[in-house]
PDB file of C-alpha atoms in Angstrom:
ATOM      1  CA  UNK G   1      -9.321  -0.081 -20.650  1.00  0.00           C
ATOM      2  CA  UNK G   2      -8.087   3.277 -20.457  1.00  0.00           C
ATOM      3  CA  UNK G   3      -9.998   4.150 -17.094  1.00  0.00           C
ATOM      4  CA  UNK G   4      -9.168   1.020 -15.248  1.00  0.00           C
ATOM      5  CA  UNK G   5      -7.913   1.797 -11.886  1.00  0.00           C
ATOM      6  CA  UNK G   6      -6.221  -1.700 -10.320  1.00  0.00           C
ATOM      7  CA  UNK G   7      -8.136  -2.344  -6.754  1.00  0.00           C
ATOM      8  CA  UNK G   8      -4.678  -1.875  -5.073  1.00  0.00           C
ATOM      9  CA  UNK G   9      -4.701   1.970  -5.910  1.00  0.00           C
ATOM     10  CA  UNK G  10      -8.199   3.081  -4.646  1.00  0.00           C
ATOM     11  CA  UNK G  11      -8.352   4.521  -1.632  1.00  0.00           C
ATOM     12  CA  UNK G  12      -4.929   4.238  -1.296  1.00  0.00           C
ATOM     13  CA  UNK G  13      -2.430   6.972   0.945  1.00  0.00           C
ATOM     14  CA  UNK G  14       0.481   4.840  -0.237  1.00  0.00           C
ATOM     15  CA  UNK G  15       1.416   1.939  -2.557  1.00  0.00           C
ATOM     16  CA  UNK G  16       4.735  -0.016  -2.421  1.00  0.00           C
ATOM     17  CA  UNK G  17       6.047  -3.460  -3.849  1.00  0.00           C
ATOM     18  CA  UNK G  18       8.452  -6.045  -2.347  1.00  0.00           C
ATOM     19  CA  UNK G  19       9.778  -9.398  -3.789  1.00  0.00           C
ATOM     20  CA  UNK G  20       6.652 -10.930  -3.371  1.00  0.00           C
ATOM     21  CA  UNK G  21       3.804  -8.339  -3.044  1.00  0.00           C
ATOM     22  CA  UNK G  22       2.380  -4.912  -3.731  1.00  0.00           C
ATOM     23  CA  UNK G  23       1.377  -3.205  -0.272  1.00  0.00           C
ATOM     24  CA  UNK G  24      -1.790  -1.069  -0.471  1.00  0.00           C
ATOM     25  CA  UNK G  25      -1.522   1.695   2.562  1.00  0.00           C
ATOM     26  CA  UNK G  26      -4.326   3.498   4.172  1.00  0.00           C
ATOM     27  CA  UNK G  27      -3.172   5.928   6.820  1.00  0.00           C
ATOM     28  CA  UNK G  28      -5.868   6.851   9.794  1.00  0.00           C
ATOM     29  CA  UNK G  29      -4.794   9.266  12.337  1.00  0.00           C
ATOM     30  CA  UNK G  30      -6.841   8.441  16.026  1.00  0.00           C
ATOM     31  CA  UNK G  31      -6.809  11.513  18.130  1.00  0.00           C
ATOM     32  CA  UNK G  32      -7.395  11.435  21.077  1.00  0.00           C
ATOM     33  CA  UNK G  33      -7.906  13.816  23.962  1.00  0.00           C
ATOM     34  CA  UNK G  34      -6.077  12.671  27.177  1.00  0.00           C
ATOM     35  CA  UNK G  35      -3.458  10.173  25.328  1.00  0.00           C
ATOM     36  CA  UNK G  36      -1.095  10.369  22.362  1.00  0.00           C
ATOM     37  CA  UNK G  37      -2.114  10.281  19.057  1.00  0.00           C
ATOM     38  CA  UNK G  38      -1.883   7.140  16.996  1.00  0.00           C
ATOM     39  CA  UNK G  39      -1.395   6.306  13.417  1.00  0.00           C
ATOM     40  CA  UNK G  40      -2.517   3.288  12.181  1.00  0.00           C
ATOM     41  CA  UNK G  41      -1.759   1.820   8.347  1.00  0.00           C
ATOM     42  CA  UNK G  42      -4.149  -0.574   7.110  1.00  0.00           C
ATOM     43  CA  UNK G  43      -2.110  -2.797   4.823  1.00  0.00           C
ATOM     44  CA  UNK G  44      -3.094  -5.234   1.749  1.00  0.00           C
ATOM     45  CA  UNK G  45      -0.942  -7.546   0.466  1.00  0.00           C
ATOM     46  CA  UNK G  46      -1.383  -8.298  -2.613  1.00  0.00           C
ATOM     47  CA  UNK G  47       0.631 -11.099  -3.940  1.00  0.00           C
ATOM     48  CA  UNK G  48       2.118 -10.593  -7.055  1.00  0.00           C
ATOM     49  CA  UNK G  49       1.162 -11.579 -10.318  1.00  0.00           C
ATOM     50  CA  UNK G  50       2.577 -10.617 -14.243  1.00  0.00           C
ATOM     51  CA  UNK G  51      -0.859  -8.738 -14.581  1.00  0.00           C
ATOM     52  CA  UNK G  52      -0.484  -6.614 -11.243  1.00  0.00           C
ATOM     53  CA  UNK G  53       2.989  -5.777 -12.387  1.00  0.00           C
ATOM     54  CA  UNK G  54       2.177  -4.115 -15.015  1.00  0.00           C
ATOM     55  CA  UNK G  55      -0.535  -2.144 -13.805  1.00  0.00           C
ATOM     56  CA  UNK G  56       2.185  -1.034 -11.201  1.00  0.00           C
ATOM     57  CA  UNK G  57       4.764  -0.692 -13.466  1.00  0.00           C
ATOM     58  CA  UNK G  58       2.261   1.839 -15.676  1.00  0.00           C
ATOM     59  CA  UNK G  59       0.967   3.330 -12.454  1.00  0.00           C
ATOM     60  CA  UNK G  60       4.755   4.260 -11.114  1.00  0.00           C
ATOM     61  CA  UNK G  61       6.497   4.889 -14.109  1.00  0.00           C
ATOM     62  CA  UNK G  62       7.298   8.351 -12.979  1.00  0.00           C
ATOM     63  CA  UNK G  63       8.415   7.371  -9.742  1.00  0.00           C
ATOM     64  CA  UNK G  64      12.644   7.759  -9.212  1.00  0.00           C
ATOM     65  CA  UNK G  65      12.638   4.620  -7.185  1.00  0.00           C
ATOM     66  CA  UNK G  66      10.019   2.295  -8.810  1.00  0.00           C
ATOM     67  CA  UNK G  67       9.350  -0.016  -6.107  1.00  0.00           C
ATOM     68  CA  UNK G  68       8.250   2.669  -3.847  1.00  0.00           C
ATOM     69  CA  UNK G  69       8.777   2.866   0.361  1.00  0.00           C
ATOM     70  CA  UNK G  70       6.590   2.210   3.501  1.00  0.00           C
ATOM     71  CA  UNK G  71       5.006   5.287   5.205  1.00  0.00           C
ATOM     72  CA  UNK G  72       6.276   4.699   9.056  1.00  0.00           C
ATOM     73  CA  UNK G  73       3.070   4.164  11.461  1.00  0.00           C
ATOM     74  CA  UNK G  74       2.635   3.454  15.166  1.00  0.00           C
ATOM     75  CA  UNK G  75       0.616   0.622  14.332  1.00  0.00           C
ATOM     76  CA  UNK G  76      -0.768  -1.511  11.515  1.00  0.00           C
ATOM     77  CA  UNK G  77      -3.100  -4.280  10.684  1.00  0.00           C
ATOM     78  CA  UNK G  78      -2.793  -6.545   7.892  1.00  0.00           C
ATOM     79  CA  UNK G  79      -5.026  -8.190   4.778  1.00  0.00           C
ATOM     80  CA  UNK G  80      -3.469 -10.603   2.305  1.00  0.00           C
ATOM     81  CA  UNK G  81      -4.888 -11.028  -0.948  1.00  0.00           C
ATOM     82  CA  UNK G  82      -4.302 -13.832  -3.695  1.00  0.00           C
TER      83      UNK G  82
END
């Protein structure tokens, strides 16, 4: 068990929890040449479950502020998983 990596942490840019989920963040810049820039978070929600928790819990430990904070983007599309 000791290189199990929970599916909400790979590939991740960013990981957060709320009341009722753990947000998986993957940041993509789009450049382009004659308009702004955009930066676009690809969210999964994850609901939360006992066993998620803890894998969180163990994965943040270190962290000051456990639960963790959204990285701001100009836009962002969204996946829920059970």
């Amino acid at each position: 068990m000791e290189n199990y990596m929970p599916t909400f942490l790979q590939g991740a840019d960013n990981v957060y929890r709320t009341p009722y989920f753990i947000v998986k963040q993957v940041m993509v810049i789009h450049r382009h040449a004659r308009e702004r820039n955009v930066l676009t978070s690809h969210d999964t929600y994850y609901r939360r479950t006992p066993i998620r928790d803890l894998a969180y819990d163990l994965a943040f430990r270190g962290r000051r502020h456990i639960d963790g904070r959204r990285l701001p983007s100009t836009n962002y599309t969204r996946t829920y998983v059970q």
